[in-house]
PDB file of C-alpha atoms in Angstrom:
ATOM      1  CA  GLY Z   1     -10.288 -12.166   8.545  1.00 83.00           C
ATOM      2  CA  ASP Z   2      -6.629 -11.614   7.880  1.00 88.00           C
ATOM      3  CA  SER Z   3      -4.932  -8.784   9.729  1.00 92.00           C
ATOM      4  CA  VAL Z   4      -1.539  -7.219  10.341  1.00 95.00           C
ATOM      5  CA  THR Z   5      -0.431  -5.499  13.524  1.00 95.00           C
ATOM      6  CA  GLN Z   6       2.720  -3.421  13.642  1.00 94.00           C
ATOM      7  CA  MET Z   7       4.254  -1.360  16.369  1.00 88.00           C
ATOM      8  CA  GLU Z   8       2.930   2.117  16.729  1.00 85.00           C
ATOM      9  CA  GLY Z   9       5.193   4.991  16.004  1.00 86.00           C
ATOM     10  CA  PRO Z  10       6.617   7.345  15.623  1.00 94.00           C
ATOM     11  CA  VAL Z  11      10.078   5.933  16.112  1.00 96.00           C
ATOM     12  CA  THR Z  12      12.961   8.366  16.416  1.00 97.00           C
ATOM     13  CA  LEU Z  13      16.550   7.171  16.272  1.00 97.00           C
ATOM     14  CA  SER Z  14      19.980   8.625  15.912  1.00 97.00           C
ATOM     15  CA  GLU Z  15      22.050   7.805  12.868  1.00 97.00           C
ATOM     16  CA  GLU Z  16      23.797   4.410  13.096  1.00 97.00           C
ATOM     17  CA  ALA Z  17      21.368   3.118  15.710  1.00 97.00           C
ATOM     18  CA  PHE Z  18      19.812  -0.345  15.468  1.00 98.00           C
ATOM     19  CA  LEU Z  19      16.248  -0.497  14.195  1.00 97.00           C
ATOM     20  CA  THR Z  20      13.500  -2.983  14.921  1.00 97.00           C
ATOM     21  CA  ILE Z  21       9.911  -2.518  13.831  1.00 97.00           C
ATOM     22  CA  ASN Z  22       7.688  -5.314  15.045  1.00 97.00           C
ATOM     23  CA  CYS Z  23       5.037  -6.886  12.856  1.00 98.00           C
ATOM     24  CA  THR Z  24       2.715  -9.769  13.632  1.00 97.00           C
ATOM     25  CA  TYR Z  25      -0.050 -11.184  11.530  1.00 96.00           C
ATOM     26  CA  THR Z  26      -3.215 -13.228  11.735  1.00 95.00           C
ATOM     27  CA  ALA Z  27      -4.080 -15.267   8.671  1.00 91.00           C
ATOM     28  CA  THR Z  28      -5.214 -18.654   7.525  1.00 85.00           C
ATOM     29  CA  GLY Z  29      -2.786 -20.769   5.591  1.00 83.00           C
ATOM     30  CA  TYR Z  30       0.609 -19.527   4.515  1.00 87.00           C
ATOM     31  CA  PRO Z  31       0.523 -15.945   3.298  1.00 92.00           C
ATOM     32  CA  SER Z  32       3.368 -14.049   1.694  1.00 93.00           C
ATOM     33  CA  LEU Z  33       4.709 -11.245   3.857  1.00 96.00           C
ATOM     34  CA  PHE Z  34       5.985  -7.858   2.789  1.00 96.00           C
ATOM     35  CA  TRP Z  35       7.527  -4.653   4.014  1.00 97.00           C
ATOM     36  CA  TYR Z  36       6.782  -1.514   2.040  1.00 96.00           C
ATOM     37  CA  VAL Z  37       8.402   1.879   2.545  1.00 95.00           C
ATOM     38  CA  GLN Z  38       6.879   5.258   1.766  1.00 91.00           C
ATOM     39  CA  TYR Z  39       9.267   8.172   1.521  1.00 90.00           C
ATOM     40  CA  PRO Z  40       7.829  11.681   1.894  1.00 84.00           C
ATOM     41  CA  GLY Z  41       5.785  12.665  -1.136  1.00 77.00           C
ATOM     42  CA  GLU Z  42       6.221   9.318  -2.855  1.00 81.00           C
ATOM     43  CA  GLY Z  43       4.236   6.135  -3.342  1.00 83.00           C
ATOM     44  CA  LEU Z  44       4.781   2.908  -1.465  1.00 89.00           C
ATOM     45  CA  GLN Z  45       7.772   0.904  -2.609  1.00 90.00           C
ATOM     46  CA  LEU Z  46       8.363  -2.763  -1.976  1.00 92.00           C
ATOM     47  CA  LEU Z  47      11.302  -3.036   0.416  1.00 96.00           C
ATOM     48  CA  LEU Z  48      11.477  -6.793   0.912  1.00 96.00           C
ATOM     49  CA  LYS Z  49       9.346  -9.882   1.007  1.00 94.00           C
ATOM     50  CA  ALA Z  50       9.244 -13.521   2.104  1.00 95.00           C
ATOM     51  CA  THR Z  51       6.971 -16.183   0.740  1.00 91.00           C
ATOM     52  CA  LYS Z  52       7.382 -19.094   3.138  1.00 91.00           C
ATOM     53  CA  ALA Z  53       8.335 -19.914   6.685  1.00 93.00           C
ATOM     54  CA  ASP Z  54      11.951 -19.249   7.667  1.00 95.00           C
ATOM     55  CA  ASP Z  55      12.592 -17.225   4.511  1.00 96.00           C
ATOM     56  CA  LYS Z  56      14.588 -14.076   5.095  1.00 97.00           C
ATOM     57  CA  GLY Z  57      13.901 -11.063   2.940  1.00 97.00           C
ATOM     58  CA  SER Z  58      16.623  -8.452   2.663  1.00 97.00           C
ATOM     59  CA  ASN Z  59      17.256  -5.216   0.812  1.00 96.00           C
ATOM     60  CA  LYS Z  60      19.242  -2.009   1.409  1.00 95.00           C
ATOM     61  CA  GLY Z  61      20.538  -3.350   4.727  1.00 97.00           C
ATOM     62  CA  PHE Z  62      17.051  -4.176   5.993  1.00 98.00           C
ATOM     63  CA  GLU Z  63      16.099  -7.732   6.913  1.00 98.00           C
ATOM     64  CA  ALA Z  64      13.000  -9.579   8.042  1.00 98.00           C
ATOM     65  CA  THR Z  65      12.503 -13.285   8.707  1.00 98.00           C
ATOM     66  CA  TYR Z  66       9.197 -15.083   8.242  1.00 97.00           C
ATOM     67  CA  ARG Z  67       8.509 -16.746  11.598  1.00 96.00           C
ATOM     68  CA  LYS Z  68       5.491 -18.986  11.355  1.00 94.00           C
ATOM     69  CA  GLU Z  69       5.687 -20.164  14.952  1.00 94.00           C
ATOM     70  CA  THR Z  70       5.336 -16.610  16.257  1.00 96.00           C
ATOM     71  CA  THR Z  71       3.402 -15.292  13.214  1.00 96.00           C
ATOM     72  CA  SER Z  72       5.881 -12.459  12.968  1.00 97.00           C
ATOM     73  CA  PHE Z  73       7.894 -10.604  10.347  1.00 98.00           C
ATOM     74  CA  HIS Z  74       9.918  -8.027  12.250  1.00 98.00           C
ATOM     75  CA  LEU Z  75      11.939  -5.499  10.269  1.00 98.00           C
ATOM     76  CA  GLU Z  76      15.541  -4.874  11.348  1.00 98.00           C
ATOM     77  CA  LYS Z  77      18.478  -2.795  10.262  1.00 98.00           C
ATOM     78  CA  GLY Z  78      21.811  -2.712  11.997  1.00 97.00           C
ATOM     79  CA  SER Z  79      22.716   0.904  11.335  1.00 96.00           C
ATOM     80  CA  VAL Z  80      20.107   3.373  10.150  1.00 97.00           C
ATOM     81  CA  GLN Z  81      20.820   6.464   8.099  1.00 97.00           C
ATOM     82  CA  VAL Z  82      19.023   9.779   7.837  1.00 97.00           C
ATOM     83  CA  SER Z  83      17.846   8.705   4.389  1.00 96.00           C
ATOM     84  CA  ASP Z  84      15.913   5.823   5.980  1.00 97.00           C
ATOM     85  CA  SER Z  85      13.419   8.291   7.428  1.00 96.00           C
ATOM     86  CA  ALA Z  86      10.076   7.176   6.029  1.00 96.00           C
ATOM     87  CA  VAL Z  87       6.880   5.338   6.888  1.00 94.00           C
ATOM     88  CA  TYR Z  88       7.164   1.551   6.904  1.00 96.00           C
ATOM     89  CA  PHE Z  89       4.209  -0.741   6.256  1.00 96.00           C
ATOM     90  CA  CYS Z  90       4.015  -4.452   6.959  1.00 97.00           C
ATOM     91  CA  ALA Z  91       1.602  -6.371   4.751  1.00 96.00           C
ATOM     92  CA  LEU Z  92       0.454  -9.858   3.861  1.00 94.00           C
ATOM     93  CA  ARG Z  93      -1.032 -11.458   0.803  1.00 90.00           C
ATOM     94  CA  GLN Z  94      -2.587 -14.865   0.593  1.00 82.00           C
ATOM     95  CA  GLN Z  95      -0.860 -17.350  -1.677  1.00 70.00           C
ATOM     96  CA  GLY Z  96      -2.172 -18.517  -4.990  1.00 63.00           C
ATOM     97  CA  GLU Z  97      -2.886 -17.154  -8.417  1.00 56.00           C
ATOM     98  CA  GLY Z  98      -5.535 -14.492  -8.283  1.00 57.00           C
ATOM     99  CA  SER Z  99      -4.908 -13.808  -4.585  1.00 60.00           C
ATOM    100  CA  GLU Z 100      -3.864 -10.237  -5.113  1.00 74.00           C
ATOM    101  CA  LYS Z 101      -5.336  -8.513  -2.103  1.00 82.00           C
ATOM    102  CA  LEU Z 102      -2.770  -6.946   0.199  1.00 89.00           C
ATOM    103  CA  VAL Z 103      -3.648  -6.443   3.860  1.00 91.00           C
ATOM    104  CA  PHE Z 104      -1.610  -3.670   5.478  1.00 93.00           C
ATOM    105  CA  GLY Z 105      -0.640  -2.705   8.974  1.00 94.00           C
ATOM    106  CA  LYS Z 106      -1.118   0.902  10.066  1.00 92.00           C
ATOM    107  CA  GLY Z 107       2.403   1.961   9.254  1.00 93.00           C
ATOM    108  CA  THR Z 108       5.270   3.075  11.464  1.00 95.00           C
ATOM    109  CA  LYS Z 109       6.903   6.433  10.928  1.00 94.00           C
ATOM    110  CA  LEU Z 110      10.660   6.394  11.375  1.00 96.00           C
ATOM    111  CA  THR Z 111      12.705   9.526  11.816  1.00 97.00           C
ATOM    112  CA  VAL Z 112      16.477   9.269  11.866  1.00 97.00           C
ATOM    113  CA  ASN Z 113      18.368  12.270  13.197  1.00 96.00           C
ATOM    114  CA  PRO Z 114      21.976  13.056  12.266  1.00 95.00           C
TER     115      PRO Z 114
ATOM    116  CA  GLY T   1      10.757   0.844 -14.417  1.00 65.00           C
ATOM    117  CA  ALA T   2       7.300   0.120 -12.987  1.00 79.00           C
ATOM    118  CA  VAL T   3       6.295   3.715 -12.326  1.00 87.00           C
ATOM    119  CA  VAL T   4       2.739   4.617 -11.431  1.00 91.00           C
ATOM    120  CA  SER T   5       1.525   8.197 -11.442  1.00 93.00           C
ATOM    121  CA  GLN T   6      -1.573   9.818 -10.009  1.00 96.00           C
ATOM    122  CA  HIS T   7      -3.225  13.068 -10.919  1.00 96.00           C
ATOM    123  CA  PRO T   8      -3.973  15.341  -9.244  1.00 97.00           C
ATOM    124  CA  SER T   9      -1.764  15.068  -6.186  1.00 95.00           C
ATOM    125  CA  ARG T  10      -4.087  17.320  -4.222  1.00 96.00           C
ATOM    126  CA  VAL T  11      -7.643  18.462  -4.846  1.00 97.00           C
ATOM    127  CA  ILE T  12     -10.072  20.564  -2.885  1.00 97.00           C
ATOM    128  CA  CYS T  13     -13.713  20.498  -3.874  1.00 95.00           C
ATOM    129  CA  LYS T  14     -17.026  21.674  -2.541  1.00 96.00           C
ATOM    130  CA  SER T  15     -19.557  19.345  -1.012  1.00 97.00           C
ATOM    131  CA  GLY T  16     -21.889  17.892  -3.622  1.00 96.00           C
ATOM    132  CA  THR T  17     -19.475  18.051  -6.519  1.00 97.00           C
ATOM    133  CA  SER T  18     -17.693  15.138  -8.204  1.00 97.00           C
ATOM    134  CA  VAL T  19     -13.958  14.615  -8.432  1.00 97.00           C
ATOM    135  CA  LYS T  20     -12.003  12.389 -10.791  1.00 97.00           C
ATOM    136  CA  ILE T  21      -8.607  10.938  -9.901  1.00 97.00           C
ATOM    137  CA  GLU T  22      -6.406   9.364 -12.555  1.00 97.00           C
ATOM    138  CA  CYS T  23      -3.956   6.530 -12.103  1.00 96.00           C
ATOM    139  CA  ARG T  24      -1.500   5.731 -14.874  1.00 95.00           C
ATOM    140  CA  SER T  25       1.121   3.052 -15.331  1.00 91.00           C
ATOM    141  CA  LEU T  26       3.870   4.886 -17.187  1.00 91.00           C
ATOM    142  CA  ASP T  27       6.142   2.144 -18.430  1.00 85.00           C
ATOM    143  CA  PHE T  28       4.157  -1.061 -18.260  1.00 85.00           C
ATOM    144  CA  GLN T  29       0.723  -2.365 -19.069  1.00 86.00           C
ATOM    145  CA  ALA T  30      -1.400  -2.874 -15.986  1.00 87.00           C
ATOM    146  CA  THR T  31      -3.893  -5.669 -16.316  1.00 83.00           C
ATOM    147  CA  THR T  32      -5.097  -5.025 -12.788  1.00 89.00           C
ATOM    148  CA  MET T  33      -5.314  -1.818 -10.813  1.00 92.00           C
ATOM    149  CA  PHE T  34      -6.255  -1.303  -7.198  1.00 94.00           C
ATOM    150  CA  TRP T  35      -7.676   1.658  -5.320  1.00 96.00           C
ATOM    151  CA  TYR T  36      -6.942   2.202  -1.645  1.00 95.00           C
ATOM    152  CA  ARG T  37      -8.024   4.733   0.894  1.00 95.00           C
ATOM    153  CA  GLN T  38      -5.844   5.810   3.786  1.00 89.00           C
ATOM    154  CA  PHE T  39      -7.052   7.680   6.847  1.00 82.00           C
ATOM    155  CA  PRO T  40      -4.605   9.485   9.142  1.00 78.00           C
ATOM    156  CA  LYS T  41      -2.650   7.020  11.236  1.00 74.00           C
ATOM    157  CA  GLN T  42      -4.555   4.156   9.667  1.00 77.00           C
ATOM    158  CA  SER T  43      -3.536   1.451   7.280  1.00 83.00           C
ATOM    159  CA  LEU T  44      -4.374   1.399   3.611  1.00 89.00           C
ATOM    160  CA  MET T  45      -7.832  -0.030   3.045  1.00 91.00           C
ATOM    161  CA  LEU T  46      -8.538  -1.658  -0.301  1.00 92.00           C
ATOM    162  CA  MET T  47     -11.596  -0.134  -1.901  1.00 94.00           C
ATOM    163  CA  ALA T  48     -11.790  -1.978  -5.186  1.00 94.00           C
ATOM    164  CA  THR T  49      -9.936  -4.036  -7.756  1.00 92.00           C
ATOM    165  CA  SER T  50     -10.334  -3.352 -11.434  1.00 90.00           C
ATOM    166  CA  ASN T  51      -9.307  -5.347 -14.458  1.00 86.00           C
ATOM    167  CA  GLU T  52      -8.976  -3.730 -17.839  1.00 81.00           C
ATOM    168  CA  GLY T  53     -12.200  -3.874 -19.771  1.00 80.00           C
ATOM    169  CA  SER T  54     -14.354  -5.267 -16.995  1.00 83.00           C
ATOM    170  CA  LYS T  55     -16.311  -3.991 -14.033  1.00 86.00           C
ATOM    171  CA  ALA T  56     -14.513  -3.281 -10.809  1.00 91.00           C
ATOM    172  CA  THR T  57     -14.862  -5.557  -7.818  1.00 91.00           C
ATOM    173  CA  TYR T  58     -15.630  -3.560  -4.696  1.00 94.00           C
ATOM    174  CA  GLU T  59     -14.735  -4.487  -1.148  1.00 92.00           C
ATOM    175  CA  GLN T  60     -17.483  -4.943   1.361  1.00 91.00           C
ATOM    176  CA  GLY T  61     -18.798  -1.638   2.635  1.00 93.00           C
ATOM    177  CA  VAL T  62     -17.597   0.434  -0.321  1.00 94.00           C
ATOM    178  CA  GLU T  63     -20.407   2.131  -2.224  1.00 94.00           C
ATOM    179  CA  LYS T  64     -19.909   1.390  -5.884  1.00 92.00           C
ATOM    180  CA  ASP T  65     -22.303   4.134  -6.966  1.00 94.00           C
ATOM    181  CA  LYS T  66     -20.336   6.684  -5.003  1.00 95.00           C
ATOM    182  CA  PHE T  67     -16.851   5.573  -5.984  1.00 96.00           C
ATOM    183  CA  LEU T  68     -16.970   4.968  -9.722  1.00 95.00           C
ATOM    184  CA  ILE T  69     -13.996   3.132 -11.153  1.00 94.00           C
ATOM    185  CA  ASN T  70     -13.173   2.906 -14.815  1.00 90.00           C
ATOM    186  CA  HIS T  71     -10.270   0.899 -16.215  1.00 88.00           C
ATOM    187  CA  ALA T  72     -10.655   1.604 -19.898  1.00 82.00           C
ATOM    188  CA  SER T  73      -7.107   0.912 -21.003  1.00 88.00           C
ATOM    189  CA  LEU T  74      -4.073  -1.030 -19.883  1.00 88.00           C
ATOM    190  CA  THR T  75      -2.395   2.108 -18.621  1.00 91.00           C
ATOM    191  CA  LEU T  76      -5.200   4.146 -17.113  1.00 93.00           C
ATOM    192  CA  SER T  77      -7.733   3.744 -14.354  1.00 94.00           C
ATOM    193  CA  THR T  78      -9.899   6.486 -12.913  1.00 95.00           C
ATOM    194  CA  LEU T  79     -11.692   6.864  -9.619  1.00 97.00           C
ATOM    195  CA  THR T  80     -14.582   9.308  -9.523  1.00 97.00           C
ATOM    196  CA  VAL T  81     -15.934  10.359  -6.159  1.00 97.00           C
ATOM    197  CA  THR T  82     -19.500  11.402  -6.881  1.00 96.00           C
ATOM    198  CA  SER T  83     -21.440  13.920  -4.814  1.00 96.00           C
ATOM    199  CA  ALA T  84     -18.505  14.261  -2.466  1.00 96.00           C
ATOM    200  CA  HIS T  85     -19.037  15.043   1.199  1.00 96.00           C
ATOM    201  CA  PRO T  86     -16.583  16.060   3.921  1.00 95.00           C
ATOM    202  CA  GLU T  87     -16.422  12.467   5.176  1.00 94.00           C
ATOM    203  CA  ASP T  88     -14.951  11.492   1.802  1.00 95.00           C
ATOM    204  CA  SER T  89     -11.899  13.605   2.559  1.00 95.00           C
ATOM    205  CA  SER T  90      -8.982  11.212   2.596  1.00 94.00           C
ATOM    206  CA  PHE T  91      -5.787  10.090   0.911  1.00 93.00           C
ATOM    207  CA  TYR T  92      -6.498   7.895  -2.108  1.00 96.00           C
ATOM    208  CA  ILE T  93      -3.759   5.630  -3.447  1.00 95.00           C
ATOM    209  CA  CYS T  94      -3.757   3.475  -6.532  1.00 95.00           C
ATOM    210  CA  SER T  95      -1.540   0.572  -7.426  1.00 94.00           C
ATOM    211  CA  ALA T  96      -1.032  -1.400 -10.601  1.00 92.00           C
ATOM    212  CA  ARG T  97       0.042  -4.891 -11.436  1.00 86.00           C
ATOM    213  CA  GLY T  98       1.058  -6.146 -14.823  1.00 72.00           C
ATOM    214  CA  GLY T  99       3.833  -7.061 -17.177  1.00 58.00           C
ATOM    215  CA  GLU T 100       5.319 -10.410 -18.024  1.00 57.00           C
ATOM    216  CA  GLY T 101       5.874 -13.271 -15.664  1.00 53.00           C
ATOM    217  CA  GLY T 102       2.956 -12.837 -13.308  1.00 51.00           C
ATOM    218  CA  THR T 103       4.961 -11.773 -10.306  1.00 59.00           C
ATOM    219  CA  TYR T 104       1.809 -10.343  -8.718  1.00 62.00           C
ATOM    220  CA  GLU T 105       3.695  -7.419  -7.251  1.00 77.00           C
ATOM    221  CA  GLN T 106       1.862  -4.157  -7.009  1.00 85.00           C
ATOM    222  CA  TYR T 107       3.433  -0.813  -7.852  1.00 89.00           C
ATOM    223  CA  PHE T 108       1.973   2.146  -6.038  1.00 92.00           C
ATOM    224  CA  GLY T 109       1.222   5.686  -7.068  1.00 93.00           C
ATOM    225  CA  PRO T 110       2.123   8.653  -4.843  1.00 91.00           C
ATOM    226  CA  GLY T 111      -1.452   9.229  -3.739  1.00 93.00           C
ATOM    227  CA  THR T 112      -4.057  11.972  -4.058  1.00 96.00           C
ATOM    228  CA  ARG T 113      -5.130  14.091  -1.104  1.00 94.00           C
ATOM    229  CA  LEU T 114      -8.845  14.915  -1.407  1.00 96.00           C
ATOM    230  CA  THR T 115     -10.357  17.598   0.783  1.00 96.00           C
ATOM    231  CA  VAL T 116     -14.088  18.226   0.590  1.00 96.00           C
ATOM    232  CA  THR T 117     -15.240  21.502   2.068  1.00 96.00           C
TER     233      THR T 117
END
C-alpha cells in the first residue's frame, strides 16, 4: 500500500539556519503530495502542496518540489524563525474525485532556538 | 475561515465506560468528515470516513462497534468510544472537507487526548 517516510526528529536549529526535512513516498500512480504543520495545541494546517511531478509548492518561506524520479518531496526553508517551531507532517493523497484518504508520515518535530 | 473544533480537548475516563468526542466545522458545511488516531511518535492513522446522513466507512482493522461514528448534520460528527479500555488511550483528531468548488482539502481539528484508567 501507499506509504510516506520522513526523517526522524527531533530537529533543533538556531534561528536563521537552513532547514531540510526529508520525505519520500511509495505509491502507485501520481499522488498529490502535502506538507502539514501542527503548532503546539493546534490542529494540523496545510502548509503547501504539489499535485504533479516537478511542481513546487511554497508558503511562508517554505518550499518543496515534487520529484517523481526520486519519489521525494523534501521540505526546505532558507532561514528558520523561532515561530517555525512545530511538528511537520508529509502526506500523500491519490488523485481523482473521491480519493480523499490522506496517508501521513510520522511527523518531524522542529525546535528553533533564538 | 475553515475552522474545525473538537470537544473535549482532554478526557479521562474509567475502563468500561463510553466517551463521546465531538467534531464541528464552525464556518463551513462539511459533507465529509474523517477521524484519525495518533499514537506517540507515530503518524496519523485514518480510522473512518463519514458522509453526512450515511454510515461511516471504516478502515481495515478498526472495530466499528467499538468506535461509533455519527455524522448527523453538515457541521457535526461524533466519535463514541464504547467500553473504553486502557489500550484505547490515544490522541484522536478529526478533519472536515466541504464547501464550494470541491478542492478536497481537509481542515483539521486540534485533537482530543483520551486517557482510559
